mmCIF file of C-alpha atoms in Angstrom:
data_model
loop_
_atom_site.group_PDB
_atom_site.id
_atom_site.type_symbol
_atom_site.label_atom_id
_atom_site.label_comp_id
_atom_site.label_asym_id
_atom_site.label_seq_id
_atom_site.Cartn_x
_atom_site.Cartn_y
_atom_site.Cartn_z
ATOM 1 C CA UNK A 13 0.000 0.000 0.000
ATOM 2 C CA UNK A 14 1.333 3.411 -0.940
ATOM 3 C CA UNK A 15 1.685 5.806 1.958
ATOM 4 C CA UNK A 16 0.204 9.231 1.496
ATOM 5 C CA UNK A 17 2.900 11.906 1.664
ATOM 6 C CA UNK A 18 1.921 14.747 4.022
ATOM 7 C CA UNK A 19 1.221 17.954 2.089
ATOM 8 C CA UNK A 20 3.969 19.866 3.903
ATOM 9 C CA UNK A 21 6.564 17.202 3.079
ATOM 10 C CA UNK A 22 5.422 17.161 -0.535
ATOM 11 C CA UNK A 23 5.746 20.939 -0.731
ATOM 12 C CA UNK A 24 9.221 20.850 0.826
ATOM 13 C CA UNK A 25 10.305 18.083 -1.533
ATOM 14 C CA UNK A 26 9.141 20.128 -4.517
ATOM 15 C CA UNK A 27 11.038 23.172 -3.285
ATOM 16 C CA UNK A 28 14.174 21.084 -2.789
ATOM 17 C CA UNK A 29 13.794 19.638 -6.261
ATOM 18 C CA UNK A 30 13.362 23.090 -7.779
ATOM 19 C CA UNK A 31 16.486 24.336 -6.019
ATOM 20 C CA UNK A 32 18.458 21.365 -7.338
ATOM 21 C CA UNK A 33 17.196 21.879 -10.885
ATOM 22 C CA UNK A 34 18.093 25.590 -10.872
ATOM 23 C CA UNK A 35 21.536 24.808 -9.497
ATOM 24 C CA UNK A 36 24.121 26.796 -7.585
ATOM 25 C CA UNK A 37 25.097 29.149 -10.364
ATOM 26 C CA UNK A 38 28.695 30.214 -10.657
ATOM 27 C CA UNK A 39 30.424 29.098 -13.839
ATOM 28 C CA UNK A 40 28.796 25.672 -14.010
ATOM 29 C CA UNK A 41 26.872 26.757 -17.129
ATOM 30 C CA UNK A 42 29.435 29.076 -18.788
ATOM 31 C CA UNK A 43 27.473 29.445 -22.049
ATOM 32 C CA UNK A 44 24.481 31.129 -20.376
ATOM 33 C CA UNK A 45 24.116 34.890 -20.933
ATOM 34 C CA UNK A 46 24.505 37.311 -18.037
ATOM 35 C CA UNK A 47 20.824 38.286 -18.284
ATOM 36 C CA UNK A 48 19.628 34.689 -18.158
ATOM 37 C CA UNK A 49 22.064 33.989 -15.346
ATOM 38 C CA UNK A 50 20.707 36.891 -13.300
ATOM 39 C CA UNK A 51 17.106 35.739 -13.767
ATOM 40 C CA UNK A 52 18.076 32.170 -12.916
ATOM 41 C CA UNK A 53 19.687 33.306 -9.660
ATOM 42 C CA UNK A 54 16.682 35.511 -8.854
ATOM 43 C CA UNK A 55 14.499 32.437 -9.150
ATOM 44 C CA UNK A 56 16.922 30.422 -7.013
ATOM 45 C CA UNK A 57 16.806 33.133 -4.339
ATOM 46 C CA UNK A 58 12.989 33.007 -4.327
ATOM 47 C CA UNK A 59 13.031 29.223 -3.945
ATOM 48 C CA UNK A 60 15.727 29.355 -1.259
ATOM 49 C CA UNK A 61 13.835 31.998 0.708
ATOM 50 C CA UNK A 62 10.746 29.801 0.638
ATOM 51 C CA UNK A 63 12.763 26.723 1.665
ATOM 52 C CA UNK A 64 14.043 28.559 4.737
ATOM 53 C CA UNK A 65 10.603 29.966 5.547
ATOM 54 C CA UNK A 66 9.038 26.507 5.481
ATOM 55 C CA UNK A 67 11.642 25.060 7.840
ATOM 56 C CA UNK A 68 11.201 26.707 11.240
ATOM 57 C CA UNK A 69 11.223 23.662 13.523
ATOM 58 C CA UNK A 70 13.792 23.602 16.323
ATOM 59 C CA UNK A 71 14.807 20.503 18.289
ATOM 60 C CA UNK A 72 17.741 18.914 20.043
ATOM 61 C CA UNK A 73 19.533 16.692 17.552
ATOM 62 C CA UNK A 74 21.230 13.331 17.861
ATOM 63 C CA UNK A 75 24.318 13.580 15.641
ATOM 64 C CA UNK A 76 26.630 10.729 14.648
ATOM 65 C CA UNK A 77 30.091 11.057 13.089
ATOM 66 C CA UNK A 78 31.251 7.604 12.006
ATOM 67 C CA UNK A 79 33.225 5.873 9.247
ATOM 68 C CA UNK A 80 36.809 4.754 8.665
ATOM 69 C CA UNK A 81 38.139 8.189 7.755
ATOM 70 C CA UNK A 82 39.727 10.770 10.021
ATOM 71 C CA UNK A 83 37.884 13.853 11.245
ATOM 72 C CA UNK A 84 35.067 12.439 13.359
ATOM 73 C CA UNK A 85 36.240 13.953 16.626
ATOM 74 C CA UNK A 86 37.534 17.066 14.883
ATOM 75 C CA UNK A 87 34.108 17.759 13.385
ATOM 76 C CA UNK A 88 32.429 17.269 16.760
ATOM 77 C CA UNK A 89 34.884 19.609 18.491
ATOM 78 C CA UNK A 90 34.323 22.211 15.781
ATOM 79 C CA UNK A 91 30.641 22.094 16.634
ATOM 80 C CA UNK A 92 31.630 22.537 20.265
ATOM 81 C CA UNK A 93 33.601 25.681 19.444
ATOM 82 C CA UNK A 94 30.667 27.030 17.456
ATOM 83 C CA UNK A 95 28.321 26.421 20.398
ATOM 84 C CA UNK A 96 30.732 28.066 22.826
ATOM 85 C CA UNK A 97 30.927 31.023 20.457
ATOM 86 C CA UNK A 98 27.210 31.566 21.053
ATOM 87 C CA UNK A 99 27.898 31.543 24.804
ATOM 88 C CA UNK A 100 26.235 28.176 25.408
ATOM 89 C CA UNK A 101 27.585 25.470 27.703
ATOM 90 C CA UNK A 102 29.275 22.380 26.246
ATOM 91 C CA UNK A 103 30.325 19.088 27.824
ATOM 92 C CA UNK A 104 32.863 16.778 26.166
ATOM 93 C CA UNK A 105 33.442 13.250 27.429
ATOM 94 C CA UNK A 106 36.144 11.145 25.787
ATOM 95 C CA UNK A 107 35.480 7.440 26.329
ATOM 96 C CA UNK A 108 38.581 5.751 24.896
ATOM 97 C CA UNK A 109 41.168 8.469 24.488
ATOM 98 C CA UNK A 110 42.888 9.776 27.567
ATOM 99 C CA UNK A 111 46.288 8.130 27.660
ATOM 100 C CA UNK A 112 47.725 11.519 26.736
ATOM 101 C CA UNK A 113 46.567 15.123 26.980
ATOM 102 C CA UNK A 114 45.336 16.063 23.491
ATOM 103 C CA UNK A 115 45.643 19.534 22.014
ATOM 104 C CA UNK A 116 41.906 20.081 22.236
ATOM 105 C CA UNK A 117 42.026 19.640 26.008
ATOM 106 C CA UNK A 118 44.722 22.295 26.270
ATOM 107 C CA UNK A 119 42.835 24.681 23.965
ATOM 108 C CA UNK A 120 39.462 24.253 25.642
ATOM 109 C CA UNK A 121 40.853 25.290 29.028
ATOM 110 C CA UNK A 122 40.647 28.848 27.732
ATOM 111 C CA UNK A 123 36.854 28.715 27.555
ATOM 112 C CA UNK A 124 36.395 28.640 31.325
ATOM 113 C CA UNK A 125 33.143 27.647 32.963
ATOM 114 C CA UNK A 126 31.118 27.152 29.776
ATOM 115 C CA UNK A 127 33.156 24.078 28.850
ATOM 116 C CA UNK A 128 33.510 20.809 30.771
ATOM 117 C CA UNK A 129 36.083 18.396 29.336
ATOM 118 C CA UNK A 130 36.581 14.870 30.679
ATOM 119 C CA UNK A 131 38.950 12.227 29.305
ATOM 120 C CA UNK A 132 38.255 9.135 31.369
ATOM 121 C CA UNK A 133 39.894 6.541 29.172
ATOM 122 C CA UNK A 134 43.476 5.426 29.512
ATOM 123 C CA UNK A 135 44.190 4.812 25.858
ATOM 124 C CA UNK A 136 43.561 2.051 23.350
ATOM 125 C CA UNK A 137 42.991 -1.576 24.346
ATOM 126 C CA UNK A 138 46.534 -2.620 23.408
ATOM 127 C CA UNK A 139 47.882 0.113 25.675
ATOM 128 C CA UNK A 140 45.721 -0.523 28.744
ATOM 129 C CA UNK A 141 45.780 -4.345 28.474
ATOM 130 C CA UNK A 142 43.148 -4.430 31.225
ATOM 131 C CA UNK A 143 39.667 -5.171 29.921
ATOM 132 C CA UNK A 144 37.878 -4.978 33.258
ATOM 133 C CA UNK A 145 39.416 -1.615 34.062
ATOM 134 C CA UNK A 146 38.465 -0.341 30.605
ATOM 135 C CA UNK A 147 34.871 -1.403 31.205
ATOM 136 C CA UNK A 148 34.752 0.352 34.575
ATOM 137 C CA UNK A 149 36.160 3.553 33.061
ATOM 138 C CA UNK A 150 33.660 3.513 30.184
ATOM 139 C CA UNK A 151 30.728 2.935 32.499
ATOM 140 C CA UNK A 152 31.814 5.714 34.859
ATOM 141 C CA UNK A 153 32.250 7.945 31.790
ATOM 142 C CA UNK A 154 28.638 7.238 30.804
ATOM 143 C CA UNK A 155 27.395 8.126 34.287
ATOM 144 C CA UNK A 156 29.146 11.499 34.016
ATOM 145 C CA UNK A 157 27.949 12.007 30.442
ATOM 146 C CA UNK A 158 24.366 11.185 31.391
ATOM 147 C CA UNK A 159 24.467 13.826 34.137
ATOM 148 C CA UNK A 160 25.256 16.430 31.478
ATOM 149 C CA UNK A 161 22.705 15.053 29.010
ATOM 150 C CA UNK A 162 19.920 15.545 31.563
ATOM 151 C CA UNK A 163 21.110 19.052 32.481
ATOM 152 C CA UNK A 164 19.195 21.612 30.417
ATOM 153 C CA UNK A 165 21.917 24.219 30.972
ATOM 154 C CA UNK A 166 24.141 22.306 28.522
ATOM 155 C CA UNK A 167 23.369 22.992 24.882
ATOM 156 C CA UNK A 168 25.749 20.388 23.459
ATOM 157 C CA UNK A 169 27.135 17.132 24.843
ATOM 158 C CA UNK A 170 29.855 15.348 22.868
ATOM 159 C CA UNK A 171 30.339 11.620 23.510
ATOM 160 C CA UNK A 172 33.689 11.106 21.827
ATOM 161 C CA UNK A 173 34.532 7.519 20.791
ATOM 162 C CA UNK A 174 31.476 6.157 22.577
ATOM 163 C CA UNK A 175 30.677 4.193 19.424
ATOM 164 C CA UNK A 176 33.986 2.342 19.851
ATOM 165 C CA UNK A 177 33.087 1.625 23.490
ATOM 166 C CA UNK A 178 29.741 0.176 22.322
ATOM 167 C CA UNK A 179 31.433 -1.847 19.580
ATOM 168 C CA UNK A 180 33.917 -3.326 22.090
ATOM 169 C CA UNK A 181 31.029 -4.439 24.294
ATOM 170 C CA UNK A 182 31.987 -2.152 27.171
ATOM 171 C CA UNK A 183 28.552 -0.603 27.440
ATOM 172 C CA UNK A 184 25.059 -1.496 26.269
ATOM 173 C CA UNK A 185 23.920 0.265 23.111
ATOM 174 C CA UNK A 186 20.257 0.261 24.132
ATOM 175 C CA UNK A 187 21.144 1.994 27.406
ATOM 176 C CA UNK A 188 22.893 4.749 25.468
ATOM 177 C CA UNK A 189 20.014 5.226 23.017
ATOM 178 C CA UNK A 190 17.406 5.347 25.775
ATOM 179 C CA UNK A 191 19.557 7.662 27.898
ATOM 180 C CA UNK A 192 19.994 10.147 25.071
ATOM 181 C CA UNK A 193 16.228 10.188 24.539
ATOM 182 C CA UNK A 194 15.896 11.626 28.045
ATOM 183 C CA UNK A 195 17.737 14.832 27.083
ATOM 184 C CA UNK A 196 15.937 18.198 27.308
ATOM 185 C CA UNK A 197 14.093 19.287 24.187
ATOM 186 C CA UNK A 198 16.814 21.582 22.819
ATOM 187 C CA UNK A 199 19.950 19.699 23.888
ATOM 188 C CA UNK A 200 22.134 18.316 21.084
ATOM 189 C CA UNK A 201 24.187 15.135 21.557
ATOM 190 C CA UNK A 202 27.070 14.108 19.285
ATOM 191 C CA UNK A 203 28.416 10.551 19.192
ATOM 192 C CA UNK A 204 31.686 9.752 17.429
ATOM 193 C CA UNK A 205 33.555 6.603 16.477
ATOM 194 C CA UNK A 206 33.874 4.180 13.599
ATOM 195 C CA UNK A 207 31.468 1.296 13.122
ATOM 196 C CA UNK A 208 28.125 2.754 14.186
ATOM 197 C CA UNK A 209 25.419 0.072 14.050
ATOM 198 C CA UNK A 210 22.258 0.380 11.985
ATOM 199 C CA UNK A 211 20.232 0.671 15.179
ATOM 200 C CA UNK A 212 22.344 3.563 16.403
ATOM 201 C CA UNK A 213 22.230 5.248 13.007
ATOM 202 C CA UNK A 214 18.447 4.854 12.828
ATOM 203 C CA UNK A 215 18.128 6.625 16.183
ATOM 204 C CA UNK A 216 19.991 9.717 14.927
ATOM 205 C CA UNK A 217 18.835 12.900 13.189
ATOM 206 C CA UNK A 218 22.119 13.656 11.427
ATOM 207 C CA UNK A 219 24.678 11.040 10.398
ATOM 208 C CA UNK A 220 27.974 11.718 8.628
ATOM 209 C CA UNK A 221 30.260 8.939 7.426
ATOM 210 C CA UNK A 222 33.910 9.881 7.031
ATOM 211 C CA UNK A 223 35.350 7.946 4.082
ATOM 212 C CA UNK A 224 39.020 7.004 4.073
ATOM 213 C CA UNK A 225 40.804 7.787 0.795
ATOM 214 C CA UNK A 226 44.470 8.134 1.809
ATOM 215 C CA UNK A 227 46.160 7.733 5.175
ATOM 216 C CA UNK A 228 49.781 8.840 5.729
ATOM 217 C CA UNK A 229 50.387 6.400 8.612
ATOM 218 C CA UNK A 230 49.520 3.358 6.520
ATOM 219 C CA UNK A 231 50.760 4.520 3.148
ATOM 220 C CA UNK A 232 53.834 6.609 4.001
ATOM 221 C CA UNK A 233 54.857 5.610 7.504
ATOM 222 C CA UNK A 234 54.121 9.085 8.864
ATOM 223 C CA UNK A 235 53.726 9.115 12.641
ATOM 224 C CA UNK A 236 50.899 10.781 14.584
ATOM 225 C CA UNK A 237 51.657 14.490 14.597
ATOM 226 C CA UNK A 238 50.877 17.305 16.990
ATOM 227 C CA UNK A 239 47.861 19.311 15.873
ATOM 228 C CA UNK A 240 46.729 16.650 13.388
ATOM 229 C CA UNK A 241 46.148 13.484 15.405
ATOM 230 C CA UNK A 242 46.320 14.978 18.881
#
């Protein structure tokens, strides 16, 4: 049976389609005259204005950065900086990292009371070599993270590498999903780490997969470098 598409969704889809058909402009159609180009961009502006007008909903988002490529934590921390720039409070909990003091920890100290940064892990599994201790650290990290998730004064909570902790079996995925659902209406939660499950992905509002193309460590023997990896 075909599902009836709500009229608002249908209208939004049509606007999105129109925007895509008109295109971004620039020099993508170099043969078009300046007059036709101007009219085309006028039409695109009309469509874009309507697209923005139709989308006025506001909600706390569940955001996932996953995939084999680098940049998952970096993207989450960039969102943290953006949130801090608007004078909102941010909490960052690192679940696996923590065997060293990363550059972000040093930089975020400058933000004062609006930023809480916790690195509870003691490094990767081959460094700690203590599975039970790793499990205890992850579970205590979640208790701290959950206290921030429930606190409406925090606009953004970043759960860095929690997806790895779930994948390693250190914490129950369902507990995480249900806990995040208990956040205040306008609190955003970011989860990072490779290997996000379908269930976790389905629970999210925004999912980005970082795709690995080249990696200097594997391909060139380049070590982890200050400012890039940590």
